[in-house]
Tab-separated table of C-alpha atoms in Angstrom:
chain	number	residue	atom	x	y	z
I	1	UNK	CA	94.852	105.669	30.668
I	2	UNK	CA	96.800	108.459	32.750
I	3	UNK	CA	96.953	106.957	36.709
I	4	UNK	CA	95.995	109.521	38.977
I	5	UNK	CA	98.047	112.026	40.622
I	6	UNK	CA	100.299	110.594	43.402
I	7	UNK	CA	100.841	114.232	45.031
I	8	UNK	CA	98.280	114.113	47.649
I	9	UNK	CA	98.216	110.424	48.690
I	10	UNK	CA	101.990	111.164	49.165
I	11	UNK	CA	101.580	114.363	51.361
I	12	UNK	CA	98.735	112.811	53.304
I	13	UNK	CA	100.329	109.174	53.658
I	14	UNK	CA	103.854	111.509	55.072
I	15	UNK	CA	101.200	114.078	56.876
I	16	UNK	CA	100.346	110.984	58.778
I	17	UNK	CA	103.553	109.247	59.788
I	18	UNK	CA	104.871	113.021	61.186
I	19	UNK	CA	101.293	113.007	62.972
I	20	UNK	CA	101.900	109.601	64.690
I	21	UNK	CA	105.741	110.567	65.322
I	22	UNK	CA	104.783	112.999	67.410
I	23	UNK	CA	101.495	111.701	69.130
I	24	UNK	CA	103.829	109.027	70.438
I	25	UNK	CA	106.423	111.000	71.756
I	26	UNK	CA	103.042	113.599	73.403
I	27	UNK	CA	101.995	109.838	75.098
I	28	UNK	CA	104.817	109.125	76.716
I	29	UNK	CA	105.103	112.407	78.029
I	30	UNK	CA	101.315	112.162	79.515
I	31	UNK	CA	102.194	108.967	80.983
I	32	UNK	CA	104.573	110.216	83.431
I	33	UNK	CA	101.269	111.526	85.508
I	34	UNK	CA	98.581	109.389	83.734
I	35	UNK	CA	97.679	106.086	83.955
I	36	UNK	CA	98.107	104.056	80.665
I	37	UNK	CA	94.218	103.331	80.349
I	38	UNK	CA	92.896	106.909	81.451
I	39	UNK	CA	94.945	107.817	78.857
I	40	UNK	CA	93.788	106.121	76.009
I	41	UNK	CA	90.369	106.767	77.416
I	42	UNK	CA	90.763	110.393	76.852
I	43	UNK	CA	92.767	110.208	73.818
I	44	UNK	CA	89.660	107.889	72.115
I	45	UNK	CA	87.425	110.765	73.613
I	46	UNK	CA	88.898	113.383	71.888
I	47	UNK	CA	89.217	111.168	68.863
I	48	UNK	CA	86.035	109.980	68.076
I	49	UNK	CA	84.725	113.498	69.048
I	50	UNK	CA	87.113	115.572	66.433
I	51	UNK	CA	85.694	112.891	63.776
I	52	UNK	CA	82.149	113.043	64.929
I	53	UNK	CA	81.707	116.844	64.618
I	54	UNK	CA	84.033	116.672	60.970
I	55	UNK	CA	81.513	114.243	59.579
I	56	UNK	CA	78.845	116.144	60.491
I	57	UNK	CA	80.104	119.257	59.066
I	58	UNK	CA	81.052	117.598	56.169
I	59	UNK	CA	77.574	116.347	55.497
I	60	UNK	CA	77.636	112.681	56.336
I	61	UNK	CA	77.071	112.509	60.053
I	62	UNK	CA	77.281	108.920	61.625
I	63	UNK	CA	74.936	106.517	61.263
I	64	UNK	CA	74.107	103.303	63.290
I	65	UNK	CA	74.386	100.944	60.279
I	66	UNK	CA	77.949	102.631	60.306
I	67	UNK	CA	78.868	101.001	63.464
I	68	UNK	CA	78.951	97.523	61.479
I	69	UNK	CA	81.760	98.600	59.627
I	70	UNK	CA	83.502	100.417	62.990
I	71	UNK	CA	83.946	96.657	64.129
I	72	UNK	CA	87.527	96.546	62.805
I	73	UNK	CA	87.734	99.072	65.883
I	74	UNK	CA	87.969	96.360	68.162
I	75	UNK	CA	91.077	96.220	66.617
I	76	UNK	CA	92.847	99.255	66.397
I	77	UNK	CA	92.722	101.015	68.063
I	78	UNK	CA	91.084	99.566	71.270
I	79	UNK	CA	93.342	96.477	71.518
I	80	UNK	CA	96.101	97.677	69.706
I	81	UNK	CA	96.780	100.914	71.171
I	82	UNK	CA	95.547	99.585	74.460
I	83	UNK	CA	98.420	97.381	74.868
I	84	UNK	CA	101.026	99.214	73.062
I	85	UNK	CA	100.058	102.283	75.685
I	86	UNK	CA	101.094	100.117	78.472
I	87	UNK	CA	103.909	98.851	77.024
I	88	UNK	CA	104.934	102.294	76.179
I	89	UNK	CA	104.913	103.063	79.621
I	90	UNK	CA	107.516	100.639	80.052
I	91	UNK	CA	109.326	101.057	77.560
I	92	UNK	CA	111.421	104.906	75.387
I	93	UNK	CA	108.815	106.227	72.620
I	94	UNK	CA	111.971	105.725	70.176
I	95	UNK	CA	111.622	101.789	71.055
I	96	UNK	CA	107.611	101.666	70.863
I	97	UNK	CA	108.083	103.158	67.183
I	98	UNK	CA	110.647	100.868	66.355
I	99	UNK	CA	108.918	97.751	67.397
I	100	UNK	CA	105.923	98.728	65.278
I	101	UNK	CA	108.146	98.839	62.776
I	102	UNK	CA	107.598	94.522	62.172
I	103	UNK	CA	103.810	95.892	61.698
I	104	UNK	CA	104.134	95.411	57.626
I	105	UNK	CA	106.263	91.909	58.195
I	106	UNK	CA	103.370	90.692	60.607
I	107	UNK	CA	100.475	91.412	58.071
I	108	UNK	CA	102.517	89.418	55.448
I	109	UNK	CA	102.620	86.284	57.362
I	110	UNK	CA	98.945	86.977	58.886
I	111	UNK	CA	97.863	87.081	54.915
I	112	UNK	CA	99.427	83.801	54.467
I	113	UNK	CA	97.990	82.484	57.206
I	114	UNK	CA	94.488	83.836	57.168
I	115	UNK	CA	93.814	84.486	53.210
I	116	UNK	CA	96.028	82.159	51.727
I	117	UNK	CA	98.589	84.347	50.403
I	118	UNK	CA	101.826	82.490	49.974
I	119	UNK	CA	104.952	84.864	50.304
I	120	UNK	CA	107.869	84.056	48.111
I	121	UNK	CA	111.165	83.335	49.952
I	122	UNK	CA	112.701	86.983	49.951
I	123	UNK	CA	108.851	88.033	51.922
I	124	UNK	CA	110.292	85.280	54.276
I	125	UNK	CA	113.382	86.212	54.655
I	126	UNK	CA	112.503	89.601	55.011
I	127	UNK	CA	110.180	88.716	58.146
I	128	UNK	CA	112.559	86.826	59.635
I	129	UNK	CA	115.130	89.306	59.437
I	130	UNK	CA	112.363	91.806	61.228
I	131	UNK	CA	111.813	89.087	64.489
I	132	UNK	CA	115.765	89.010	64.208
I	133	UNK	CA	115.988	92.680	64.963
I	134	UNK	CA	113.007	92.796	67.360
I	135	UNK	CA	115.181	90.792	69.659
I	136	UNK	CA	118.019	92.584	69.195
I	137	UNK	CA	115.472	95.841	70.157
I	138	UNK	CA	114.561	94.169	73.415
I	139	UNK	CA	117.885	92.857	74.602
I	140	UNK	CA	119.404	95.014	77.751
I	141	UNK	CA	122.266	93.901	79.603
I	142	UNK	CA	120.795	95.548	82.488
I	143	UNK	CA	119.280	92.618	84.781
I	144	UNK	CA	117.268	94.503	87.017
I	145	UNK	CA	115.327	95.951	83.892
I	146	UNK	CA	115.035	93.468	82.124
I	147	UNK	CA	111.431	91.957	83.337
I	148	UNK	CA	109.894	95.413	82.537
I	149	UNK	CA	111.219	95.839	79.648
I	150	UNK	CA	110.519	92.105	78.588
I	151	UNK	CA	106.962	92.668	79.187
I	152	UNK	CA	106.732	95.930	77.600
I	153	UNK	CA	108.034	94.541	74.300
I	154	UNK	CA	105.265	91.454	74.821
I	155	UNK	CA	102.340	93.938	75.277
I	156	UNK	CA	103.544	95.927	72.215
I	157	UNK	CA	104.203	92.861	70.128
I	158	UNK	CA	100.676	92.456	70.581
I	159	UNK	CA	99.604	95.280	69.831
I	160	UNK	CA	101.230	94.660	66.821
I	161	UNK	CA	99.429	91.735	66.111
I	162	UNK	CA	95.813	93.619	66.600
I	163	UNK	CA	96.984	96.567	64.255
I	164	UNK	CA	97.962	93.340	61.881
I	165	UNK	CA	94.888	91.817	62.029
I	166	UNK	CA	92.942	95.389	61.456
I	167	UNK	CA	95.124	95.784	58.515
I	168	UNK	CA	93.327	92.397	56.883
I	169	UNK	CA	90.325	93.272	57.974
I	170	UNK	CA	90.156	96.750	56.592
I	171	UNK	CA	90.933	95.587	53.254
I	172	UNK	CA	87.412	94.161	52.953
I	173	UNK	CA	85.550	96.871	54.727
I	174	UNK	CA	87.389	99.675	52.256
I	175	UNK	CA	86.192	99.237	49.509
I	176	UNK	CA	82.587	100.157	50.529
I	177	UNK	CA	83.063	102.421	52.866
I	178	UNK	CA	84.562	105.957	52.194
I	179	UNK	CA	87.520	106.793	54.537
I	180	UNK	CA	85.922	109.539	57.123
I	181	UNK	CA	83.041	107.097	57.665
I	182	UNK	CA	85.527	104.339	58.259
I	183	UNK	CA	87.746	105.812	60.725
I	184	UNK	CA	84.767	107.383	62.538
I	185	UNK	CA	82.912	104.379	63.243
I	186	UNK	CA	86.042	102.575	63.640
I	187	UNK	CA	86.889	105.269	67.010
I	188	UNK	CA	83.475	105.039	68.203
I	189	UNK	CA	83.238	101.396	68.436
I	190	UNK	CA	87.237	101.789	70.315
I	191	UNK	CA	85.998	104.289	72.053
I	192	UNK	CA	82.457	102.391	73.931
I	193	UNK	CA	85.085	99.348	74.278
I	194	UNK	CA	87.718	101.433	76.169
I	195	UNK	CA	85.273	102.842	78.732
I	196	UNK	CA	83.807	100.077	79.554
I	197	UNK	CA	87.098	98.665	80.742
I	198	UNK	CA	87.772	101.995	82.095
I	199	UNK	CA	85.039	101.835	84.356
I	200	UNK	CA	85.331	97.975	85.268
I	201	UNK	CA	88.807	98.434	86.194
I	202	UNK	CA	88.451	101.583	88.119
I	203	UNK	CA	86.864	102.124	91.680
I	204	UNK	CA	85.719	105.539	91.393
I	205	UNK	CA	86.097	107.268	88.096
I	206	UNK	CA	88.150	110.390	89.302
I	207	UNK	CA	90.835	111.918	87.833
I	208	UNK	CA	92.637	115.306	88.881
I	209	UNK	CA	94.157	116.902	85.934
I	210	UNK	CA	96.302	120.071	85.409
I	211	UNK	CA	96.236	122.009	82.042
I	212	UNK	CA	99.344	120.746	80.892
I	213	UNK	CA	97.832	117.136	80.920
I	214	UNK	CA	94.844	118.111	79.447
I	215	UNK	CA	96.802	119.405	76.570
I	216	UNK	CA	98.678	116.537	76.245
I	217	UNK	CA	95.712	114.685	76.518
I	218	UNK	CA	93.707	116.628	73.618
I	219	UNK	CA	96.633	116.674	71.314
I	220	UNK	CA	97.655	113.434	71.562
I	221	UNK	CA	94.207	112.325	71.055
I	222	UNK	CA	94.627	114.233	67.814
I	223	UNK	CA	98.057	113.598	66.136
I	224	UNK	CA	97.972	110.113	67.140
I	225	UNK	CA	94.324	108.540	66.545
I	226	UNK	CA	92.074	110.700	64.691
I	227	UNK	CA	94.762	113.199	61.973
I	228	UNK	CA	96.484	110.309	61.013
I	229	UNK	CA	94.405	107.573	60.554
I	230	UNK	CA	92.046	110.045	58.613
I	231	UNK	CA	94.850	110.829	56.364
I	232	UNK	CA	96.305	107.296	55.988
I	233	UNK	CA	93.005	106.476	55.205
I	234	UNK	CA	92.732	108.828	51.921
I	235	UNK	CA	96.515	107.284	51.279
I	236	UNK	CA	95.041	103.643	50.694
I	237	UNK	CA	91.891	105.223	48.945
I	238	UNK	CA	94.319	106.791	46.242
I	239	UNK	CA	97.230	104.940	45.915
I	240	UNK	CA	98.291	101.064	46.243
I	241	UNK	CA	98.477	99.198	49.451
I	242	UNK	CA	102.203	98.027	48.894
I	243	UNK	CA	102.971	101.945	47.783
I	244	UNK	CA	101.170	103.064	50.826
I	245	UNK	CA	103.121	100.467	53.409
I	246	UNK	CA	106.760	101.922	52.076
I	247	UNK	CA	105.788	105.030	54.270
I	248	UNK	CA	104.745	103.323	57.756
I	249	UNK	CA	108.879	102.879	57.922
I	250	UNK	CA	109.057	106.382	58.500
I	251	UNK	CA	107.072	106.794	61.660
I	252	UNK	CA	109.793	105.079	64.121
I	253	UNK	CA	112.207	107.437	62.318
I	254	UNK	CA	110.709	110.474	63.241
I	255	UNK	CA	109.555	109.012	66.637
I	256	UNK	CA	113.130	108.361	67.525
I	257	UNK	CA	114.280	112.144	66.275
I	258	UNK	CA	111.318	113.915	67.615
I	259	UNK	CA	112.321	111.336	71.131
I	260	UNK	CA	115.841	112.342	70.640
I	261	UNK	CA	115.096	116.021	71.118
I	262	UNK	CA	112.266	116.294	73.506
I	263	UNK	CA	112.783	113.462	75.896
I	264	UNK	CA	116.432	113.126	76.089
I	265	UNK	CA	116.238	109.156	74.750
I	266	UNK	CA	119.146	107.398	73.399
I	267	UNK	CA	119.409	103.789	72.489
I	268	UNK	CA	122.013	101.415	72.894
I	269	UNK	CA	124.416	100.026	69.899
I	270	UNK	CA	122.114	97.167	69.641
I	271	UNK	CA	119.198	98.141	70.106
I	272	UNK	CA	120.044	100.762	67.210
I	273	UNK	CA	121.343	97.465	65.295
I	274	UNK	CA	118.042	95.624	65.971
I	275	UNK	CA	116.295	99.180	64.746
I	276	UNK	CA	118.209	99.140	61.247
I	277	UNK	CA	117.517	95.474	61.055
I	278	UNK	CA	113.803	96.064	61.223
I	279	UNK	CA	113.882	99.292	59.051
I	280	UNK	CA	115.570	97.488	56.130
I	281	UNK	CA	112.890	94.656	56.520
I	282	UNK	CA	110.092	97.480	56.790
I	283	UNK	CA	111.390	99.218	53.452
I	284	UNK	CA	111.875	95.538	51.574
I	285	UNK	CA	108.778	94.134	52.321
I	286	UNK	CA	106.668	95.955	50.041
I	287	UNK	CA	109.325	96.039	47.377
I	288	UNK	CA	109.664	92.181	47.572
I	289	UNK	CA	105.489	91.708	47.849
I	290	UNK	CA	105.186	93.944	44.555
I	291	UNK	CA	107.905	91.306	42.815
I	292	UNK	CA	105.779	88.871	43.377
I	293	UNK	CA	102.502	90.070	42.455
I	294	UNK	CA	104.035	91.068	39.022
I	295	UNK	CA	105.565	87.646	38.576
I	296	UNK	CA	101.642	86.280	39.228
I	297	UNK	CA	100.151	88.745	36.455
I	298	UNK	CA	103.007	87.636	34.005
I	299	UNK	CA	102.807	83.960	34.909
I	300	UNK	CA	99.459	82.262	32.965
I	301	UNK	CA	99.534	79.358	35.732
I	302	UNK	CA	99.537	81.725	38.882
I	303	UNK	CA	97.062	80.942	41.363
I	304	UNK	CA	95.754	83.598	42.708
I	305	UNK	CA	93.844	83.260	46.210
């Protein structure tokens, strides 16, 4: 039985890492004259809008049974990207990336906890080697920074842990539900969470915008929410999860190239230690997690959860 073509999970799946790259680095920018939450706000807007109006050209327009499987939403990326957007504002987009780099670590021990799935010991060393470098990431010798930026890697760290948790929670929801359906409900369900807190946490909703921050508004709306989680979508429908994880290393990469160039960021010797650190346990994960599920199909006794 031939296995089917790997070309177009592969350009989608690296479509979607430059996508997110550079939505990151278009948030920061925007944050410099909007507020973390109006941001998201407008970002989920334009989000859940582009998806609306391509499922309804497409011929499957949303549905209200759809919103069921939107709940993951709550997820990512209301909670998720909610906090990472504030941390973000504390913290360089090369950083952000970097941190959300542990993402594939994080879901590891999450399975274990949550589904039962018991990692062998290279999984664990490999996610301990990940929290290692995350606080080699946040270290700063600076002491007058170093609240801020303590609290900036918190918020994204749990952000982390929401995007985690949507990762295990998606698994289920997948496999009846195609992925344009998925990621639409999953943006309108963000999208009615995020204005509600919008509008609790705001005393008049008014916001004075130039072009430029509309722009940056619209497009980060687009390469960060709604392009790539479309096309990482297709990636998981067509190709392995573990296969499919081995990319998500490459989005702090680009992040901190694409940072490099148009924001003038630089990171310190350790932090670039602690961003290694995390990369090699971001590339190793996956290979050490498809070990062990081939030692379980060769083994007769495995127990499978």
């Amino acid at each position: 039985m031939r296995s089917p073509p790997l070309f177009l999970p592969l350009l989608c799946g690296t479509l979607a890492t430059v996508s997110w790259s550079i939505g990151n680095v278009l948030s920061k920018a925007a944050l410099c004259c909007i507020d973390p939450l109006s941001l998201l706000t407008g970002q989920l807007a334009v989000s859940a809008a582009s998806l609306t109006l391509l499922s309804i050209w497409s011929g499957a327009p949303p549905r209200l049974g759809d919103l069921r499987a939107g709940l993951p939403g709550i997820l990512q990326p209301a909670l998720a990207s909610g906090l990472s957007i504030f941390g973000l504002s504390m913290l360089p987009a090369s950083l952000e990336a970097m941190l959300f780099a542990v993402e594939p670590p994080m879901v590891i021990l999450l399975a274990w906890l949550i589904l039962g799935e018991i990692p062998n010991r290279a999984i664990i060393f490999l996610c301990l080697l990940a929290f290692a470098g995350v606080g080699l990431l946040s270290w700063t010798s600076e002491f007058g920074a170093s609240a801020t930026r303590g609290l900036g890697v918190a918020l994204v760290l749990a952000g982390v842990l929401f995007a985690s948790l949507y990762s295990i929670a998606v698994r289920v929801v997948s496999q009846s539900v195609n992925a344009l359906r998925l990621t639409t409900a999953s943006q309108l369900v963000a999208f009615s969470v995020i204005v509600f807190a919008w509008i609790g946490a705001r005393r008049l909703p008014t916001l004075s915008l130039l072009i430029g921050d509309i722009v940056l508004v619209v497009g980060s709306g687009l390469l960060l929410l709604s392009i790539p989680f479309l096309l990482y979508g297709i990636t998981l429908q067509r190709m392995s999860t573990t296969a499919a994880a081995m990319m998500l290393p490459l989005v702090p990469v680009f992040t901190s190239i694409f940072a490099s160039i148009f924001l003038q960021e630089t990171l310190t010797a350790t932090q670039w230690l602690g961003a290694a650190t995390v990369l090699v346990s971001a590339l190793g994960t996956p290979v050490a997690l498809r070990s062990q599920l081939h030692r379980s199909e060769v083994s007769p006794h495995s127990s499978r959860t």
